[in-house]
Amino acid sequence: MPSLELLATCTPPCNTRTWLSAPHPHLPIIATACSDKTVRVYSLQNFQQQSTISGGHKRSIRSCAWKPNSKGESVLATGSFDASAGIWRRWEEGGGVRKPAEIDFTTGLAGGDGEEDEEDEWRFAVILDGHDSEIKSLAFAPTAPLLATCSRDKSVWIWEELEDDNFETVAVLQDHEGDVKCVAWHPKEELLASGSYDDNIRLWREDVDDWACCALLTGHEGTVWWVEFEDANNIYALGSSEDLNDTQKDYVDTRLKAGPRLISCSDDMTIRTWRHVPKDKPELPAGQIKTTSIWKNRDFEEEWVEEARLPQVHERPVYCVSWSRKTGRVASTGSDGKIVVYEERWRSTPDTKSNDASGDVQMAGGAPGPDMEDITAKKLSGSDGHKGGVTEWVVVAEAENTHDVFEVNHVIWAPRADKGKRFEDEEVLISTGDDGEVKVWTFDT
Amino acid sequence: MDNKDNVNPTIINPSDLPSRRRSAPTTKRVGLFDSLAPAYPSLAEPLSSPEASEASLSDDEEAEEIDEQEVYDLISTISDPEHPLSLGSLGVVKLEDIAILPPTSARSRISTVTVLVTPTTSACSLTTVIGLGVKVRLVNALPPRFRIDVRIKPGTSSTAGEVNKQLGDKERVAAAMENKSLVNVVNQMLATCE
């Protein structure tokens, strides 16, 4: 049975609650949002604190996010309980032409007189005001220069980044009926997902010129704390397509047509996956001329269904899930202080020939017989809520008391970068807790 | 605070309230929590001095069990924001409405305290403040291995669902405790606690 092993605790820890850690898109560092109004940047090579970002916010920093695809410069957005978002920049070695020095709003940084210090210096580039109350989450889009922020004021804002640190508000979306807790972008399309205190998930897209809600996903029975799309290539995590039976092949086709799924976790202690149901364009009735407006509305709204529920392990609200981009494994954490790792596998049925289908994935399981029976039994009793699905989710590792007795607010997969790295593409899990600590875990098979 | 729709609450005499006669002089609860900054740094000083917490850490581990009476004693002296009386005297908190659930498995160290609050008024905002006061008091006073669920006693308020959801949302509670005016109100309520 695989396990999670504690590799390191980042030092020095924060002495107040830490909310979230964001791994940099390509450097081996993470940024941790702290309730002491700072962001700490830790190295994933030696787990030491590298720098601190402070002075820009008047209240706790709840969330931070790195801009993906940024050349020569690291850009970090910070979301604070003071209702503003900050954009911070830092030049990275070997990257691009240096801009003329800007006015520095940061305080508390190590002195930056010499040029050699400029590389470590975080510059407060711009503040984004607009929300009426605390910002809960923010995210940069991977395929467009957009930033989404969300708040207790029930709205989601979309900002477009223009030249010279100008961010223009492109949309203020107010369909949610309660705090918006989280936002997440689709990996390939300009589609945004948001989870809310109103127990719902909404998807948003640009409809010609205006952003609007294109789908409402209901079902959760408590606040939705986190939403995330899977990587577009996740379907391959199930293994090669050579040994599949027809049902399984059909399923792969459906998944490929539907695109990346969404995962969500909630106060109701469940973790659910949701799948897009693409529309088949129906034949036009003969003689129908005025179709443009009908088409537009039909094409804009999307149908999404709840596909599966992961086995329920958490006994208290689940605050965060992370879907690995490399392996497709899901990690979850929450108020009970546990970290749980799940894998998706082909469901074994009496019809499939030898149950080696799940052997494609790197998990070398134990003896197939009794375990499979347990899983089948659980399936029949509906532990994943969906009998008869082609795939099923299975718990592969569980760790308790991961941050002593404290709640864990965030967990995320990241590429391993320290000396003990065992293979290419190895990932670690980074957890962030109420104890002010950021811990790094290896997943050992 | 102006609309007192409960101008004549039933007041219980403090000496009639359930309490425990203490033989040990340690009235200050010391926990693992004290060596960290309190969860709500904007509120009053921690319960005991940092030096005491080191020495007494072993005391805490001697399983001086925290029971319902202990929890009651922590919250019964909270002042009602509306009346110059304690939540215990007003019957807002009652010993029988406190439940402690031990860890659910051998490996877990997390216990849950559930407190049901009986509001004196139907005003939703005051009820929330009272609930918040109870929650903050317990979060700061009990060791961090306790999860604290403060809820409105079923049947006592039409807005119980809304209030319960707010009190159960750690993010909202944390943000509320960074809000100066709310912090002042809660501080006033907790001023009468020892």
XYZ file of C-alpha atoms in Angstrom:
639
model
C 0.000 0.000 0.000
C 1.537 3.310 -1.014
C 2.098 5.956 1.601
C 2.719 9.624 2.130
C 5.986 10.363 3.902
C 6.948 13.718 5.328
C 9.975 14.974 3.449
C 10.444 18.414 5.008
C 8.818 21.337 6.735
C 9.690 24.677 5.195
C 11.651 26.918 7.532
C 11.193 29.226 9.166
C 7.477 28.611 9.559
C 4.967 31.387 9.902
C 3.639 31.847 13.418
C 0.098 32.472 12.336
C -2.257 30.628 10.056
C -1.095 29.982 6.487
C -3.769 29.592 3.839
C -2.283 28.411 0.567
C 0.957 27.641 -1.264
C 1.431 28.139 -4.980
C 4.262 26.410 -6.852
C 6.005 28.579 -9.441
C 5.307 27.576 -13.053
C 8.929 26.617 -13.716
C 11.242 27.602 -10.857
C 11.585 25.306 -7.844
C 9.955 27.735 -5.426
C 6.568 28.198 -3.784
C 4.734 31.261 -2.546
C 2.736 30.873 0.661
C -0.116 33.204 1.562
C 0.038 34.044 5.266
C -2.425 35.637 7.630
C 0.346 37.923 8.915
C -0.164 39.954 5.714
C 2.909 38.572 3.994
C 3.772 36.057 1.356
C 6.724 33.814 2.064
C 8.688 32.391 -0.816
C 10.297 29.044 -0.005
C 12.709 26.991 -2.060
C 11.738 23.450 -2.994
C 15.400 22.556 -3.297
C 16.376 23.175 0.307
C 13.018 24.124 1.877
C 14.423 27.382 3.218
C 12.718 30.711 3.028
C 14.088 32.665 0.108
C 12.279 35.954 0.408
C 9.238 37.667 1.852
C 6.753 39.931 0.197
C 5.207 42.436 2.545
C 3.822 45.905 2.871
C 1.206 45.820 0.171
C -1.789 44.583 2.104
C -3.513 45.694 5.254
C -5.031 42.351 6.189
C -4.358 38.646 5.815
C -3.284 37.412 2.452
C -5.673 34.634 1.587
C -4.491 33.539 -1.803
C -1.690 33.955 -4.292
C -1.087 32.817 -7.839
C 1.794 32.917 -10.287
C 1.302 34.069 -13.795
C 2.046 31.176 -16.124
C 4.104 31.729 -19.287
C 5.888 34.760 -17.968
C 9.297 35.209 -19.540
C 12.283 36.495 -17.631
C 10.188 37.777 -14.819
C 8.108 36.231 -12.075
C 4.701 37.754 -11.563
C 2.710 36.970 -8.453
C -0.825 38.063 -7.700
C -1.899 38.265 -4.062
C -5.495 38.295 -2.872
C -6.210 39.765 0.532
C -8.944 40.096 3.113
C -8.474 43.835 2.617
C -10.504 43.398 -0.615
C -7.649 44.230 -2.930
C -5.389 42.184 -5.165
C -1.735 43.032 -5.561
C 0.535 42.321 -8.507
C 4.198 41.840 -7.673
C 7.112 41.399 -10.044
C 10.636 40.152 -9.756
C 13.287 39.749 -12.398
C 14.726 36.309 -12.692
C 18.318 35.716 -13.641
C 19.104 35.499 -17.299
C 15.773 36.876 -18.340
C 15.071 39.799 -20.589
C 15.940 43.434 -20.544
C 15.727 45.148 -17.228
C 13.118 47.820 -16.935
C 14.091 51.103 -15.287
C 13.692 50.897 -11.532
C 10.173 51.665 -10.372
C 9.027 53.222 -7.159
C 9.188 50.563 -4.538
C 6.177 50.274 -2.241
C 7.434 47.316 -0.337
C 8.667 47.588 3.189
C 10.540 45.058 5.193
C 12.686 43.701 2.396
C 16.396 43.292 2.750
C 18.062 46.450 1.493
C 18.281 46.695 -2.254
C 20.877 49.298 -2.912
C 23.321 47.232 -4.859
C 22.443 45.969 -8.276
C 23.076 42.409 -7.259
C 20.167 42.643 -4.839
C 17.753 43.742 -7.489
C 17.257 40.197 -8.582
C 15.780 39.276 -5.205
C 13.628 42.296 -4.933
C 9.891 42.074 -5.242
C 8.312 45.162 -6.695
C 4.748 46.060 -5.957
C 3.541 46.797 -9.451
C -0.136 47.566 -9.119
C -3.095 47.230 -6.805
C -6.447 46.060 -8.112
C -9.334 47.579 -6.231
C -12.946 46.913 -6.820
C -14.241 44.167 -4.603
C -16.394 45.220 -1.658
C -15.168 42.627 0.762
C -12.475 40.030 1.281
C -10.933 38.394 -1.746
C -10.988 34.633 -1.309
C -9.159 33.385 -4.363
C -7.587 34.396 -7.647
C -6.213 32.688 -10.745
C -4.407 33.599 -13.948
C -5.718 32.072 -17.165
C -3.270 29.778 -18.955
C -4.361 30.751 -22.458
C -5.106 34.467 -22.274
C -3.838 37.515 -20.352
C -6.677 37.320 -17.861
C -6.870 37.258 -14.084
C -9.975 36.151 -12.183
C -10.646 37.235 -8.600
C -13.545 36.327 -6.341
C -14.847 37.597 -3.055
C -17.297 37.457 -0.177
C -19.175 40.154 -2.067
C -20.606 37.278 -4.181
C -18.914 38.403 -7.346
C -16.266 37.153 -9.696
C -14.201 39.788 -11.471
C -12.242 39.183 -14.627
C -9.352 41.501 -15.365
C -7.403 41.763 -18.578
C -3.736 42.589 -18.359
C -2.689 45.294 -20.788
C 0.651 47.043 -21.198
C 2.549 48.603 -18.330
C 0.809 47.097 -15.366
C -2.606 48.176 -16.533
C -5.332 45.790 -15.614
C -8.711 46.533 -17.045
C -11.891 45.142 -15.541
C -13.516 43.070 -18.230
C -16.356 41.529 -16.263
C -18.101 41.700 -12.905
C -20.145 38.536 -12.553
C -22.739 38.510 -9.820
C -24.831 35.407 -10.332
C -23.734 33.633 -7.150
C -25.930 34.035 -4.094
C -23.171 33.810 -1.574
C -19.435 34.315 -1.110
C -17.410 33.018 -3.997
C -14.728 30.843 -2.467
C -12.630 29.769 -5.424
C -11.985 30.268 -9.120
C -10.199 28.039 -11.594
C -9.490 28.229 -15.313
C -9.900 25.512 -17.900
C -6.489 24.371 -19.204
C -7.254 25.024 -22.865
C -10.240 27.291 -23.253
C -11.273 30.607 -21.796
C -13.686 28.970 -19.432
C -13.765 29.828 -15.754
C -15.219 27.798 -12.897
C -16.211 29.217 -9.518
C -17.332 27.572 -6.273
C -19.495 29.311 -3.724
C -20.949 29.554 -0.215
C -24.304 29.119 -1.968
C -23.351 25.436 -2.519
C -23.182 25.857 -6.285
C -20.555 25.839 -8.971
C -20.839 28.142 -11.956
C -19.016 28.135 -15.252
C -18.409 31.324 -17.138
C -17.516 32.077 -20.721
C -17.444 34.986 -23.064
C -20.679 35.195 -25.011
C -19.767 37.345 -28.021
C -18.722 40.471 -26.105
C -19.793 39.821 -22.559
C -18.850 37.263 -20.027
C -21.780 35.330 -18.636
C -22.646 32.166 -16.774
C -22.898 29.225 -19.162
C -23.532 26.450 -16.674
C -24.805 25.966 -13.143
C -23.666 22.820 -11.351
C -25.827 21.998 -8.371
C -25.720 19.074 -6.030
C -23.359 19.893 -3.246
C -25.011 20.265 0.131
C -22.564 22.708 1.589
C -20.163 25.478 0.639
C -17.976 24.540 -2.300
C -14.437 25.317 -1.154
C -12.374 24.380 -4.176
C -12.818 23.665 -7.872
C -10.207 22.563 -10.363
C -10.070 21.269 -13.925
C -8.043 18.221 -14.799
C -5.138 18.386 -17.172
C -6.218 17.964 -20.789
C -4.046 14.848 -21.115
C -5.380 13.119 -18.035
C -7.248 10.490 -20.001
C -3.896 8.838 -20.615
C -3.391 8.288 -16.894
C -5.729 5.339 -17.147
C -3.183 3.504 -19.236
C -2.733 2.543 -22.827
C -5.736 1.984 -25.022
C -4.594 -1.354 -26.368
C -6.102 -3.616 -23.755
C -9.437 -1.934 -23.501
C -12.745 -3.547 -24.131
C -15.443 -1.835 -26.143
C -17.173 -0.206 -23.195
C -13.912 1.218 -22.064
C -13.022 2.467 -25.525
C -16.372 4.202 -25.765
C -15.710 5.805 -22.455
C -12.343 7.116 -23.613
C -14.030 8.595 -26.671
C -16.665 10.253 -24.553
C -14.045 11.711 -22.300
C -11.985 13.011 -25.195
C -15.000 14.673 -26.747
C -16.125 16.134 -23.463
C -12.801 17.629 -22.555
C -11.260 18.067 -19.117
C -13.508 17.334 -16.186
C -14.008 19.487 -13.150
C -13.474 18.377 -9.563
C -14.946 20.041 -6.508
C -14.893 19.605 -2.751
C -17.228 20.886 -0.129
C -18.421 21.400 3.430
C -20.613 18.360 2.793
C -17.406 16.276 2.942
C -17.776 14.972 -0.593
C -15.449 15.318 -3.546
C -17.190 15.150 -6.892
C -16.143 15.084 -10.514
C -18.257 16.723 -13.187
C -18.246 16.079 -16.900
C -19.292 18.253 -19.802
C -21.963 16.773 -22.023
C -21.291 18.253 -25.441
C -24.322 18.967 -27.535
C -25.062 17.130 -30.719
C -26.214 19.719 -33.156
C -29.686 18.640 -34.224
C -30.891 18.819 -37.782
C -32.551 22.048 -38.734
C -36.224 21.699 -39.535
C -36.913 22.362 -43.181
C -37.699 25.974 -43.936
C -36.245 27.329 -40.739
C -34.465 30.543 -41.622
C -34.038 32.564 -38.481
C -31.595 30.394 -36.646
C -28.798 32.661 -35.552
C -30.214 33.746 -32.207
C -31.444 30.266 -31.375
C -28.073 28.831 -32.170
C -26.268 31.392 -30.125
C -28.250 30.651 -26.990
C -28.101 26.926 -27.432
C -24.409 26.932 -28.086
C -23.641 29.203 -25.202
C -25.204 27.236 -22.387
C -23.454 24.064 -21.478
C -24.616 20.911 -19.852
C -22.456 19.425 -17.151
C -23.319 16.397 -15.061
C -21.963 14.970 -11.896
C -19.858 12.015 -12.990
C -18.577 10.471 -9.794
C -17.950 10.930 -6.121
C -14.636 9.952 -4.678
C -14.791 7.529 -1.747
C -15.676 9.488 1.338
C -12.804 9.522 3.796
C -12.923 12.991 5.311
C -15.077 13.458 8.379
C -15.193 17.210 8.302
C -15.279 19.880 5.573
C -12.897 19.279 2.690
C -11.078 22.516 1.911
C -8.999 21.657 -1.092
C -8.299 19.096 -3.793
C -5.407 18.962 -6.218
C -5.460 17.066 -9.486
C -1.971 16.058 -10.553
C -1.034 17.152 -14.032
C 1.413 14.295 -14.343
C -0.336 11.274 -12.872
C -4.005 12.169 -12.653
C -4.014 11.363 -8.944
C -6.133 13.518 -6.698
C -5.097 14.684 -3.250
C -7.527 16.182 -0.766
C -7.349 17.788 2.646
C -9.501 19.627 5.130
C -10.609 20.343 8.639
C -9.846 16.842 9.894
C -6.156 17.307 9.197
C -5.943 14.330 6.862
C -4.371 14.198 3.453
C -5.865 11.541 1.203
C -4.703 10.450 -2.237
C -7.019 8.826 -4.767
C -6.514 7.206 -8.118
C -8.908 6.562 -10.941
C -8.943 3.059 -12.333
C -10.945 0.976 -14.688
C -13.705 -0.634 -12.764
C -13.306 -4.376 -12.782
C -16.433 -6.228 -13.758
C -16.946 -9.944 -14.162
C -16.974 -9.364 -17.955
C -13.504 -7.986 -18.369
C -10.775 -10.475 -19.007
C -8.013 -10.690 -16.394
C -8.053 -7.673 -14.123
C -4.690 -6.471 -15.258
C -6.120 -3.297 -16.721
C -5.288 -1.429 -13.570
C -1.741 -2.687 -13.751
C -0.996 -0.201 -16.488
C -0.840 2.549 -13.965
C 2.367 2.605 -11.965
C 0.610 1.500 -8.816
C 1.726 -1.996 -8.120
C -1.152 -3.103 -5.963
C -1.249 -5.982 -3.576
C -3.022 -9.259 -4.287
C -5.917 -8.487 -6.597
C -8.433 -10.960 -5.237
C -9.720 -9.821 -1.849
C -9.087 -6.122 -2.450
C -11.099 -6.163 -5.631
C -13.935 -7.807 -3.806
C -13.954 -5.119 -1.179
C -13.975 -2.459 -3.836
C -16.786 -4.159 -5.688
C -18.767 -4.442 -2.515
C -18.277 -0.767 -1.816
C -19.297 0.073 -5.335
C -22.538 -1.803 -5.014
C -23.352 -0.018 -1.807
C -22.844 3.226 -3.646
C -19.820 4.622 -1.885
C -18.971 6.586 -4.950
C -22.588 7.461 -5.486
C -22.636 6.242 -9.051
C -23.151 2.584 -9.635
C -22.042 1.199 -12.903
C -19.491 3.823 -13.894
C -16.766 2.622 -16.204
C -14.046 3.945 -13.930
C -13.894 4.169 -10.221
C -11.887 6.134 -7.714
C -9.872 4.296 -5.123
C -8.050 5.573 -2.052
C -4.342 4.816 -2.430
C -2.847 6.670 0.522
C -4.004 8.437 3.635
C -2.112 10.408 6.263
C -3.595 11.646 9.525
C -2.587 14.443 11.866
C -0.482 15.856 9.082
C -0.178 19.252 10.752
C -0.417 17.942 14.300
C -3.980 18.697 15.441
C -4.483 21.679 13.176
C -6.665 22.033 10.147
C -5.043 21.871 6.751
C -6.177 24.543 4.335
C -4.498 23.634 1.102
C -2.743 20.810 -0.675
C -1.119 20.809 -4.095
C 1.065 18.592 -6.256
C 4.354 20.098 -7.420
C 7.435 18.822 -9.255
C 10.028 17.515 -6.865
C 13.210 19.584 -6.860
C 15.408 18.503 -3.969
C 18.453 16.254 -4.070
C 16.478 13.163 -3.153
C 14.484 13.254 -6.369
C 14.137 9.689 -7.575
C 12.911 9.941 -11.138
C 11.976 12.376 -13.842
C 8.513 13.820 -13.325
C 8.445 12.872 -9.659
C 5.980 14.977 -7.720
C 5.668 15.979 -4.105
C 2.600 17.130 -2.223
C 2.714 20.481 -0.479
C 0.334 21.056 2.410
C -0.378 24.345 4.158
C -1.950 24.500 7.587
C -3.387 26.506 10.428
C -0.192 25.852 12.367
C 1.637 28.215 10.031
C 3.636 25.386 8.514
C 4.150 24.332 4.949
C 5.017 20.658 4.685
C 6.340 18.690 1.748
C 5.385 15.023 1.326
C 6.606 12.300 -0.977
C 4.257 9.741 -2.379
C 5.945 6.374 -1.988
C 4.645 3.391 -3.860
C -28.732 46.917 20.003
C -31.700 49.298 20.155
C -34.506 46.983 19.277
C -34.891 44.957 22.424
C -37.613 42.558 21.547
C -36.827 40.556 24.595
C -37.012 43.165 27.313
C -37.881 40.749 30.056
C -35.611 37.747 29.671
C -35.682 35.038 32.221
C -32.676 35.512 34.402
C -31.125 32.690 36.284
C -29.312 33.458 39.459
C -25.599 32.858 38.961
C -25.366 30.711 42.058
C -27.994 28.409 40.601
C -25.957 27.789 37.488
C -24.168 24.473 37.175
C -20.557 24.769 38.180
C -17.793 22.715 39.597
C -16.110 23.454 42.849
C -12.459 23.539 42.011
C -9.943 21.939 44.333
C -6.975 22.670 42.142
C -5.957 26.323 41.987
C -5.165 26.204 38.292
C -8.009 28.134 36.795
C -6.031 29.013 33.716
C -6.167 26.436 31.042
C -2.909 25.879 29.320
C -2.698 24.235 25.999
C -0.470 23.439 23.078
C -2.109 26.416 21.495
C -0.434 28.965 23.722
C 2.986 28.612 22.275
C 1.615 29.801 18.984
C 0.140 33.162 18.344
C -3.574 32.908 19.075
C -5.843 32.227 16.128
C -7.294 35.708 16.484
C -4.346 37.950 17.304
C -6.557 41.002 17.377
C -8.201 39.819 20.553
C -7.032 40.079 24.127
C -3.857 38.550 25.541
C -3.439 34.796 25.637
C -4.722 33.055 28.706
C -1.428 32.333 30.352
C 2.115 33.585 30.103
C 4.449 31.838 27.679
C 6.767 30.697 30.463
C 3.959 28.950 32.282
C 2.938 27.145 29.157
C 6.261 25.310 28.907
C 6.137 23.955 32.421
C 2.480 23.135 32.336
C 2.553 21.368 29.007
C 2.989 18.071 30.773
C 0.020 18.860 33.002
C -2.151 19.176 29.994
C -0.938 15.855 28.729
C -1.841 14.212 32.040
C -5.291 14.197 30.500
C -6.919 16.726 32.719
C -9.906 15.907 30.651
C -11.885 18.746 29.291
C -15.511 18.007 29.845
C -18.791 19.727 29.233
C -18.661 21.497 32.569
C -15.295 22.973 31.658
C -16.661 24.259 28.381
C -19.697 25.661 30.132
C -17.518 27.488 32.623
C -15.626 29.061 29.755
C -18.681 30.449 28.043
C -21.273 31.048 30.728
C -19.541 34.242 31.816
C -19.627 35.823 28.364
C -21.720 38.975 28.456
C -24.740 39.304 26.305
C -24.263 42.224 23.911
C -27.739 43.502 24.682
C -28.361 42.949 28.376
C -25.822 43.524 31.137
C -25.982 39.858 32.035
C -24.056 36.713 31.265
C -25.029 34.144 28.697
C -25.324 31.614 31.518
C -27.749 33.721 33.508
C -29.832 34.342 30.442
C -29.963 30.682 29.589
C -28.410 31.391 26.216
C -25.902 28.676 26.911
C -26.813 25.663 28.987
C -24.776 22.794 30.260
C -27.098 20.271 28.695
C -26.611 21.864 25.297
C -22.903 21.181 25.242
C -21.586 17.917 23.862
C -18.050 16.688 23.453
C -17.312 13.957 20.978
C -14.021 12.124 21.394
C -11.744 11.262 18.462
C -13.474 9.041 15.935
C -10.615 6.585 15.575
C -7.577 5.390 17.458
C -5.216 7.452 15.320
C -7.171 10.663 15.315
C -6.525 13.223 18.035
C -9.330 15.527 17.164
C -12.294 15.999 19.475
C -15.393 17.970 18.636
C -17.245 20.322 20.940
C -20.774 21.177 19.935
C -22.488 24.068 21.674
C -26.124 24.848 21.032
C -27.003 28.447 21.682
C -30.514 29.548 22.586
C -30.925 33.114 21.409
C -32.794 35.608 23.585
C -33.965 37.573 20.609
C -35.076 36.837 17.117
C -32.728 39.453 15.714
C -30.441 37.547 13.398
C -27.471 39.871 13.672
C -27.368 39.734 17.448
C -27.712 35.983 17.407
C -24.733 35.769 15.070
C -22.665 37.999 17.331
C -23.493 35.890 20.340
C -22.573 32.748 18.449
C -19.384 34.383 17.268
C -18.483 35.355 20.817
C -18.934 31.783 22.003
C -16.940 30.423 19.089
C -14.054 32.850 19.486
C -13.929 32.289 23.222
C -13.656 28.544 22.764
C -11.203 28.694 19.876
C -8.874 30.795 21.999
C -9.407 28.948 25.259
C -9.443 25.311 24.224
C -6.459 23.401 22.860
C -6.315 23.269 19.067
C -7.227 19.590 19.007
C -10.838 20.627 19.529
C -13.040 21.437 16.607
C -15.715 23.798 17.771
C -19.191 23.738 16.283
C -21.449 26.481 17.572
C -25.016 26.201 16.398
C -28.342 27.715 17.162
C -30.547 25.325 19.083
C -33.047 23.888 16.632
C -36.494 25.334 16.970
C -35.419 28.569 18.602
C -34.898 30.741 15.565
C -36.118 30.936 12.007
C -32.747 32.076 10.763
C -30.844 29.281 12.480
C -29.665 27.784 9.192
C -28.085 31.023 8.027
C -26.439 31.709 11.353
C -25.136 28.153 11.649
C -23.601 28.298 8.209
C -21.784 31.543 9.000
C -20.483 30.304 12.311
C -19.268 27.111 10.670
C -17.305 28.909 7.964
C -13.734 29.331 9.174
C -12.912 31.859 6.494
C -15.811 34.107 7.425
C -15.001 33.841 11.098
C -11.341 34.631 10.451
C -12.244 37.622 8.316
C -14.764 38.805 10.908
C -12.039 38.774 13.505
C -10.029 41.183 11.395
C -12.916 43.605 11.357
C -12.320 46.209 14.057
C -15.869 46.985 15.038
C -16.808 43.328 15.364
C -13.659 42.680 17.333
C -14.629 45.429 19.757
C -18.063 43.999 20.297
C -16.653 40.526 20.877
C -13.966 41.879 23.189
C -16.620 43.558 25.275
C -18.565 40.349 25.484
C -15.516 38.412 26.576
C -14.339 41.030 29.049
C -16.325 39.405 31.822
C -14.655 36.048 31.330
C -11.833 35.215 33.667
